[in-house]
Coordinates of C-alpha atoms and ligand atoms in Angstrom, one line a residue:
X1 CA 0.0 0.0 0.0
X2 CA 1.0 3.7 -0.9
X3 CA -1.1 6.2 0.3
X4 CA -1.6 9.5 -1.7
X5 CA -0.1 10.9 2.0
X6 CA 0.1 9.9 5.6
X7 CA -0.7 12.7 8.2
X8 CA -0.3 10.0 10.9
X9 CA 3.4 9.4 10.1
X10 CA 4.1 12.5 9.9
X11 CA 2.6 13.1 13.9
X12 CA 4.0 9.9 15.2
X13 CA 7.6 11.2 13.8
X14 CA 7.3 14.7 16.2
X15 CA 4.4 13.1 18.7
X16 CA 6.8 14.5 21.4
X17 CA 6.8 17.7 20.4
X18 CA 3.1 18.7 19.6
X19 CA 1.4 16.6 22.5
X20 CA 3.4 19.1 24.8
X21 CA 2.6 22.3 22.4
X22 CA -1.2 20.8 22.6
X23 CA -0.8 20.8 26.5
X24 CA 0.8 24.0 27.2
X25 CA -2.4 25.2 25.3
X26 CA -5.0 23.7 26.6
X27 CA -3.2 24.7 30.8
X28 CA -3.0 28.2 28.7
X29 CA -6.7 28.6 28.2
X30 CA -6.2 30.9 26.3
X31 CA -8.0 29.1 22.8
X32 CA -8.0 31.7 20.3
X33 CA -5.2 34.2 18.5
X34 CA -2.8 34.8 21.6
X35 CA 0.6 34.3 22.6
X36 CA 1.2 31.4 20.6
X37 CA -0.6 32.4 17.4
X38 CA 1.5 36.0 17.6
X39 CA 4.7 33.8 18.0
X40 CA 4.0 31.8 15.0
X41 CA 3.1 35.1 12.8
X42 CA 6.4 36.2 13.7
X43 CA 8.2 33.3 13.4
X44 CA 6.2 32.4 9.5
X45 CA 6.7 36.0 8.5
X46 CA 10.6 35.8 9.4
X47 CA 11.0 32.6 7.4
X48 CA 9.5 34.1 4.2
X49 CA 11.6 37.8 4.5
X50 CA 8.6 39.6 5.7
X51 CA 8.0 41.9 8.6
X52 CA 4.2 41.1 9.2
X53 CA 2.3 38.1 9.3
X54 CA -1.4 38.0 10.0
X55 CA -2.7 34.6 10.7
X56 CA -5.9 33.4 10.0
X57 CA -8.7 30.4 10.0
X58 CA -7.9 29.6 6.2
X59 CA -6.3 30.1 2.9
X60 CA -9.1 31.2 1.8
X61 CA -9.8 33.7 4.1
X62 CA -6.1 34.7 3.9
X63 CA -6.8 35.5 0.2
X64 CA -9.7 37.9 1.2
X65 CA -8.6 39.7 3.7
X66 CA -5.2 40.6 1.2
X67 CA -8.2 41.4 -1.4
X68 CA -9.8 43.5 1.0
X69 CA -6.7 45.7 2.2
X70 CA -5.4 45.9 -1.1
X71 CA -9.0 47.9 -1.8
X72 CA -10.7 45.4 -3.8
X73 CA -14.4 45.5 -4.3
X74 CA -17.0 45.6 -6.8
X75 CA -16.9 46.6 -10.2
X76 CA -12.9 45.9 -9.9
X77 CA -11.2 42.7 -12.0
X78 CA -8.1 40.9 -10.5
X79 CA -6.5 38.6 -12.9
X80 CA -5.8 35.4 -12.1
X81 CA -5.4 31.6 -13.4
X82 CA -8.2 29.0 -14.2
X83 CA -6.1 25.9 -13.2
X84 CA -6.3 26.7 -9.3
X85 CA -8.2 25.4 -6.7
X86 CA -11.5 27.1 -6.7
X87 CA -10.5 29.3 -3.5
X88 CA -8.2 31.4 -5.5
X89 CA -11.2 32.6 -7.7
X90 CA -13.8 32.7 -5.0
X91 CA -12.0 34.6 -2.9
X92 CA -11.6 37.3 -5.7
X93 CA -15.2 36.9 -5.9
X94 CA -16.0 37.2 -1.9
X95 CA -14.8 40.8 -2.3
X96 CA -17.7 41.6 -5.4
X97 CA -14.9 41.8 -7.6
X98 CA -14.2 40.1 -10.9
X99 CA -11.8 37.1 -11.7
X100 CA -10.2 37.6 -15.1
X101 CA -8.6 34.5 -16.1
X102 CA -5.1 34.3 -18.0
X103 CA -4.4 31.0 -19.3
X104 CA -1.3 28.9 -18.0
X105 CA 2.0 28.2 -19.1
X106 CA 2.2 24.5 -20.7
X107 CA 5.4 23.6 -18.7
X108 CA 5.2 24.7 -15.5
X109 CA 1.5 25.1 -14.8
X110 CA 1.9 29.1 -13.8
X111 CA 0.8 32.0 -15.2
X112 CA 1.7 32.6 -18.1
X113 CA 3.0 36.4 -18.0
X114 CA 2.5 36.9 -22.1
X115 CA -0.9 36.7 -21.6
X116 CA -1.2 39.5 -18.9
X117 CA -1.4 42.6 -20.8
X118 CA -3.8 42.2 -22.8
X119 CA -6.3 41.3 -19.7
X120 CA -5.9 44.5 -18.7
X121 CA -8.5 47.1 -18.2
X122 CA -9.0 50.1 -16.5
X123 CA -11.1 48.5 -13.8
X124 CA -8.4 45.8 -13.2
X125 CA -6.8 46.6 -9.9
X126 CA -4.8 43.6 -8.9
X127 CA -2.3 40.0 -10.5
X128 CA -3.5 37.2 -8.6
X129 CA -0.6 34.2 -9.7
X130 CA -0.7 31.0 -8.2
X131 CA 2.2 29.1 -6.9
X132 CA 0.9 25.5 -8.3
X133 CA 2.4 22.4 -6.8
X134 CA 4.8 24.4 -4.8
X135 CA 6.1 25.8 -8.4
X136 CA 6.4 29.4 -8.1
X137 CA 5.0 31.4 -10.8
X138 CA 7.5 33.2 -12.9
X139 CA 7.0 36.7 -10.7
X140 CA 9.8 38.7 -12.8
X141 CA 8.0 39.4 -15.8
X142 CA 4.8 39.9 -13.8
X143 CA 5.9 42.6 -11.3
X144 CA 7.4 44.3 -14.0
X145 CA 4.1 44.4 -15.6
X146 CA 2.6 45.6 -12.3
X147 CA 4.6 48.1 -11.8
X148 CA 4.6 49.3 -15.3
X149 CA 0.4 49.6 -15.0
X150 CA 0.0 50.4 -11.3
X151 CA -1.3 47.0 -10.3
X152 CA -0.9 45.4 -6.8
X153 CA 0.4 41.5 -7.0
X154 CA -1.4 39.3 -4.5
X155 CA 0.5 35.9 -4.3
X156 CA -1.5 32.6 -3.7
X157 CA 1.2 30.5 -2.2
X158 CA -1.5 28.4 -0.6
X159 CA 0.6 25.6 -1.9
X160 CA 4.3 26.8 -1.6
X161 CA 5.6 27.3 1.9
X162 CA 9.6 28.0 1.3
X163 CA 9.5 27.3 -2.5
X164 CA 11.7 29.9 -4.0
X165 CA 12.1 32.1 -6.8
X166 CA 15.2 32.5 -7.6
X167 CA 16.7 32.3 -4.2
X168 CA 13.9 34.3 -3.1
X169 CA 11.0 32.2 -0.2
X170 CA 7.4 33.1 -2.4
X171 CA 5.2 35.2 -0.2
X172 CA 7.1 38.5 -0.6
X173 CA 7.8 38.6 -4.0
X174 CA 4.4 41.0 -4.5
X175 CA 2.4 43.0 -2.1
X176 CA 1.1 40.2 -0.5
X177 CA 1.6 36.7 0.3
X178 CA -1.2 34.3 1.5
X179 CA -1.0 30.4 2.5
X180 CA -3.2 27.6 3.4
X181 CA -2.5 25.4 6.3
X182 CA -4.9 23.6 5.5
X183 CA -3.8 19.6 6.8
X184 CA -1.9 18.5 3.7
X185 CA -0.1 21.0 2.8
X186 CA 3.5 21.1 3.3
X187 CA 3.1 23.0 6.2
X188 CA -0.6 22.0 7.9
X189 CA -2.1 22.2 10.8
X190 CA -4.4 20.2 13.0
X191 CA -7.1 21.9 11.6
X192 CA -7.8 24.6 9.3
X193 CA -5.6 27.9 9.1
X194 CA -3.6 30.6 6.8
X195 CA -1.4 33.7 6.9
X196 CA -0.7 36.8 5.0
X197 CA 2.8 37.9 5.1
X198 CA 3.4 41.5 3.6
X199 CA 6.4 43.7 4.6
X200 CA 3.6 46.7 4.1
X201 CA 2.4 48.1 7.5
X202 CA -1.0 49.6 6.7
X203 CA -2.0 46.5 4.6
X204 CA -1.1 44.4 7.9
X205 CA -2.8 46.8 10.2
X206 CA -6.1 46.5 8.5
X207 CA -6.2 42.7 7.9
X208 CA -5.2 42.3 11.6
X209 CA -8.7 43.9 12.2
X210 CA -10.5 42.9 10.0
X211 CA -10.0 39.0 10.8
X212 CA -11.0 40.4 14.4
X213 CA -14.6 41.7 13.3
X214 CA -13.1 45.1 12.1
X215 CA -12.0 46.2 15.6
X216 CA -9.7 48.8 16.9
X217 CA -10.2 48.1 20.3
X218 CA -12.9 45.7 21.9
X219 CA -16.0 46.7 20.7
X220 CA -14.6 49.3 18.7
X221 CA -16.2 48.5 15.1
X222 CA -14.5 50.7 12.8
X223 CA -14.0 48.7 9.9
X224 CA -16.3 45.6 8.0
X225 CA -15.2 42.7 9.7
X226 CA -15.2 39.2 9.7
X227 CA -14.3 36.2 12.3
X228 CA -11.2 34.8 10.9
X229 CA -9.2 34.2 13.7
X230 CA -6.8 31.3 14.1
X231 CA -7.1 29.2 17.2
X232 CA -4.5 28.8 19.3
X233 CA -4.1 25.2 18.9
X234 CA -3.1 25.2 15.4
X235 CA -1.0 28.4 16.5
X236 CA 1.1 26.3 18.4
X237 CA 1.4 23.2 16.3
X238 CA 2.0 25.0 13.4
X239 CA 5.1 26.8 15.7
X240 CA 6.7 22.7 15.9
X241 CA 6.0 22.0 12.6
X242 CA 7.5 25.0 11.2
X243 CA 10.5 24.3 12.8
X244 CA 10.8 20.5 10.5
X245 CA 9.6 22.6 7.4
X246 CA 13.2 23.1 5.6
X247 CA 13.6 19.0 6.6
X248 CA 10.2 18.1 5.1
X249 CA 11.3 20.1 2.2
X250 CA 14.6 18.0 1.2
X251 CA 12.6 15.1 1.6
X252 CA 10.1 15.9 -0.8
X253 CA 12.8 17.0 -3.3
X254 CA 14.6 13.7 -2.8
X255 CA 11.6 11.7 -3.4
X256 CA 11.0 14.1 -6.5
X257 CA 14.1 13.7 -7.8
X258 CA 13.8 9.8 -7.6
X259 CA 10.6 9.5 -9.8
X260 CA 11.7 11.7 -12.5
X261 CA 14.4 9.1 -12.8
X262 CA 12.3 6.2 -12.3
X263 CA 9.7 8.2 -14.8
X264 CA 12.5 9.1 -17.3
X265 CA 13.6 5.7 -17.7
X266 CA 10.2 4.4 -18.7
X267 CA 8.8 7.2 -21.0
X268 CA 6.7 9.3 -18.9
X269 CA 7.8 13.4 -18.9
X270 CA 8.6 14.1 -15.4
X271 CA 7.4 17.6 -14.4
X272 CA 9.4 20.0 -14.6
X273 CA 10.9 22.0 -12.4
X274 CA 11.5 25.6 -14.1
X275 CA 15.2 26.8 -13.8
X276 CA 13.9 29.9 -11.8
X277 CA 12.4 28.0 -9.1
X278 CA 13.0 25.9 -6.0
X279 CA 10.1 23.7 -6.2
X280 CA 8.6 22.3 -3.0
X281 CA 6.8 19.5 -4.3
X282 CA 3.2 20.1 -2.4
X283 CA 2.0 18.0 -5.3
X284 CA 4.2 15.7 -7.8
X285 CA 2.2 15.7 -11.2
X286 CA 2.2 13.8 -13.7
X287 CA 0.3 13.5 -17.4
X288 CA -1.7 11.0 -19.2
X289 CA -3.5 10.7 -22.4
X290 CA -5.0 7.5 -20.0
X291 CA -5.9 8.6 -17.0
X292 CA -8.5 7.3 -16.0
X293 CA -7.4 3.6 -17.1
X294 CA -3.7 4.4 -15.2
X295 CA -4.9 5.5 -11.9
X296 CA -7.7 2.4 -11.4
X297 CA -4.7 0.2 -12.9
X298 CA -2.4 2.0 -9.3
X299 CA -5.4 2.2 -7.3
X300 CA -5.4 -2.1 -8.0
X301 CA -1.8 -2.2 -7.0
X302 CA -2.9 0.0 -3.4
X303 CA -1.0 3.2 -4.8
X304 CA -3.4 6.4 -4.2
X305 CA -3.2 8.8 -6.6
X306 CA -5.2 12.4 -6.8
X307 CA -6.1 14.8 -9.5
X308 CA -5.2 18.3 -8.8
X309 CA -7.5 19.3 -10.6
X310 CA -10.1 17.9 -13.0
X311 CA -11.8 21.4 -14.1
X312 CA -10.5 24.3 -14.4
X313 CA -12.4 27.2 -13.0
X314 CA -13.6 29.1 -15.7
X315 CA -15.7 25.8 -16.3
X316 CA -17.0 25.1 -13.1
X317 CA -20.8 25.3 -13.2
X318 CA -20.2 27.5 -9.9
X319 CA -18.5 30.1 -11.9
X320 CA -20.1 29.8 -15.0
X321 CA -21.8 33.5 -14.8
X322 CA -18.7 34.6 -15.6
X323 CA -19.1 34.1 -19.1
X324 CA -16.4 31.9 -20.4
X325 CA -16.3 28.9 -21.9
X326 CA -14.8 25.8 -23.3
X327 CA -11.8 26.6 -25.4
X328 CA -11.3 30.0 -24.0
X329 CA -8.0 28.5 -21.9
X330 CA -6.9 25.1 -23.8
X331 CA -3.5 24.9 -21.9
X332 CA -5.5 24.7 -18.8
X333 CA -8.2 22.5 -20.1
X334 CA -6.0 20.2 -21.3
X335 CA -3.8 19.6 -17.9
X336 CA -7.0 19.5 -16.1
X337 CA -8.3 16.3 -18.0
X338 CA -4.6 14.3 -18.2
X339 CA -2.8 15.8 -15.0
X340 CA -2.4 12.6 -12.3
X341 CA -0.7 13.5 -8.6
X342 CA 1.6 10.6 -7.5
X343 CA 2.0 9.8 -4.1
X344 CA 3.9 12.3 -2.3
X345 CA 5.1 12.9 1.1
X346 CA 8.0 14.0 3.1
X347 CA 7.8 10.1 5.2
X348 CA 7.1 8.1 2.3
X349 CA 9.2 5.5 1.4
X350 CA 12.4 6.1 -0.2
X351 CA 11.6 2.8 -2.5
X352 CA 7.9 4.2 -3.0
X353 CA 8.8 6.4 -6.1
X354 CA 11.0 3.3 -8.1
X355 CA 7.8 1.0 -6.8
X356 CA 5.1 3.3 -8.5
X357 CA 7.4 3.8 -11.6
X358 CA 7.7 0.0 -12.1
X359 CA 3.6 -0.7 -11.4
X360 CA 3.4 2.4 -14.4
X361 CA 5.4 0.3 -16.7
X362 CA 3.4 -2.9 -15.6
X363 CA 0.3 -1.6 -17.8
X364 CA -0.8 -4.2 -20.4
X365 CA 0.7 -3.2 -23.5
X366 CA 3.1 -0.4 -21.9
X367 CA 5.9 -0.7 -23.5
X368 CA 9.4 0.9 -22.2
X369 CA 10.9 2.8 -24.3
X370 CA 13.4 6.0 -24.1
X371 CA 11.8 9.1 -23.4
X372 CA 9.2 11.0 -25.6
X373 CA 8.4 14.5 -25.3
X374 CA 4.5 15.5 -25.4
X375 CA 2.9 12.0 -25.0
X376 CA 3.3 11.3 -21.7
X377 CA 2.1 7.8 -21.5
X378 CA 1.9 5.5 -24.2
X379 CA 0.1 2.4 -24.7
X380 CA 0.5 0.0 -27.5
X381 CA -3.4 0.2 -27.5
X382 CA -3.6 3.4 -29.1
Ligands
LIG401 C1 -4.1 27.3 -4.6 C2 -4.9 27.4 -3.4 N1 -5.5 28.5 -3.1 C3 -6.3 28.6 -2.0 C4 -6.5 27.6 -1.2 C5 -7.5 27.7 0.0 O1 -6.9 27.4 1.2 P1 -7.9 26.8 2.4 O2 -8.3 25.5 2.0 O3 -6.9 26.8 3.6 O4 -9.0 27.8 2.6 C6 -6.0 26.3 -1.5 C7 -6.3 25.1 -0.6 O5 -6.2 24.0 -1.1 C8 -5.2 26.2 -2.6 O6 -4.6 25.0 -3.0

């Protein structure tokens, strides 16, 4: 058996450490923001360069309250990506605003800054790129845009804690960062959670009220406001984790690094990992013309796989008001119907990556062969 990822490995492996973090909370009583929430928004905001970190009760609600200082409401567009988790989008859309959608780059799955420009309009207020699979987007080219036509850049790093850009942690790269704790990411807690990071003071100062229902001072309502506070709980656990972060990190890399090799040597594209970027792995993703046939063939052998993810957003019946429609982002659209996730995490098996590779090659009529750019997979079948 592989599992897709094992959260119980990973607690067993620093049990010591968060049963007393847990404790020390609980004596505390003291169950919401606090002392050990503050010290784990200083300690995440120092790890990513920044000099404020506000944390919250999601990703999600990480992205609106960055939306929110940044000044974004209705009848404003913030341009984003269609091959995202749905949060990226809705959050955009939490703040009345519009999601504008710029279609991917092929390779690495980010924004694709050539598309940017001409997505612009004078109601567009903000660049919303997505750090997929722990691959930072290619943020040059896109602040330069941004600063060129007055646009704030809102990171979704939801899935990148420490991935870099060249040599720089994601998070302060633009205005804002914001992450997802959320329990599988490479950094989760016991629960749900987020942060911003930003290094700008008034942006912090506002989203540190507004998580807290828009209060200056108890009962002081001065702004709209919203209950996302983080609990102390995951405060604290996320304050041990953090400290095995860099650690999980090389792991992931290491196991990386061994499919691709495996992958290589049997014909399947590994992903790639763009020259500009220190790729944390949150997700190891593969493609397939047969995808549907290669992950029940895995799921036979007991090796989980996911699909991160199957629609883009622009056609999700949820968004569909929006106006778009199929055809209107084809590099998306076509990784969302062949991309496969391969097990990952930091305490899997060092074998676990040559073991999948091999039950890949297993297929009926799968034939090795040296490797072949574009078709992923092949089957004799075709
Ligand atoms: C890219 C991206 N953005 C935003 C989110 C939202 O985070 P959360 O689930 O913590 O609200 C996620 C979570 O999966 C995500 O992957």
């Amino acid at each position: 058996m592989i599992p897709f990822l094992d959260l119980r490995a990973q607690y067993h492996s620093i049990k010591t450490e968060i049963d007393a973090a847990v404790l020390n909370v609980l004596e505390s009583a003291q169950y919401v923001l606090g002392e050990q929430v503050a010290g784990f928004e200083q300690e995440f905001a120092a790890y990513c360069g920044a000099t404020h970190g506000i944390a919250v009760n999601s990703g999600t609600s990480a992205l609106h309250l960055a939306l929110l200082a940044a000044g974004i409401g209705p009848y404003h567009e913030v341009i984003t990506v269609p091959f995202t988790f749905v949060a990226t989008a809705a959050a955009i859309r939490y703040t009345g605003a519009r999601p504008v959608f710029v279609d991917v780059d092929p390779q690495s799955y980010t924004m694709d800054p050539a598309q940017i420009e001409r997505a612009i309009t004078p109601r567009t207020r903000a660049i919303m790129p997505v750090h997929l699979y722990g691959q930072p987007a290619d943020m040059g080219p896109i602040l330069d845009i941004a600063r060129r036509r007055n646009l704030l850049v809102i990171e979704d790093a939801a899935q990148a804690h420490g991935a870099e850009y060249r040599h720089q942690r994601v998070g302060c790269l633009g205005e804002m960062g914001c992450f997802s704790f959320y329990p599988g990411k490479n950094l989760g807690a016991y629960g749900e959670g987020g942060i911003v990071v930003t290094n700008n003071p008034s942006f912090a100062r506002r989203m540190r009220m507004q998580r807290d229902w828009g209060a200056e001072k108890k009962y002081e309502h001065v702004l709209e406001g919203f209950n996302y506070r983080m609990e102390a709980f995951q405060g604290a656990i996320l304050r041990v984790k953090l400290r095995h972060l860099d650690r999980w990190t090389d792991m992931r890399r290491a196991h990386a690094a061994r499919y691709s090799d495996e992958l290589s040597q049997i014909g399947v594209d590994p992903p790639l990992e763009v020259c500009y970027a220190r790729h944390v792995y949150h997700v190891y993703a593969i493609q397939t013309l047969h995808r549907e046939q290669l992950q029940k063939h895995l799921a036979a052998l007991n090796i989980q796989t996911g699909i991160h993810y199957p629609y883009p957003v622009h056609l999700t019946p949820a968004h569909a008001d929006l106006g778009y429609k199929h055809g209107d982002f084809p590099v998306s659209e076509q990784a969302a119907s062949r991309v496969l996730s391969l097990p990952m995490y930091p305490e899997m098996d060092a074998g676990a990556p040559a073991t999948v590779a091999a039950a890949i090659s297993h297929l009926p009529g799968f034939r090795k062969r040296p490797k072949v750019a574009q078709e992923m997979l092949q089957w004799s079948s075709r």
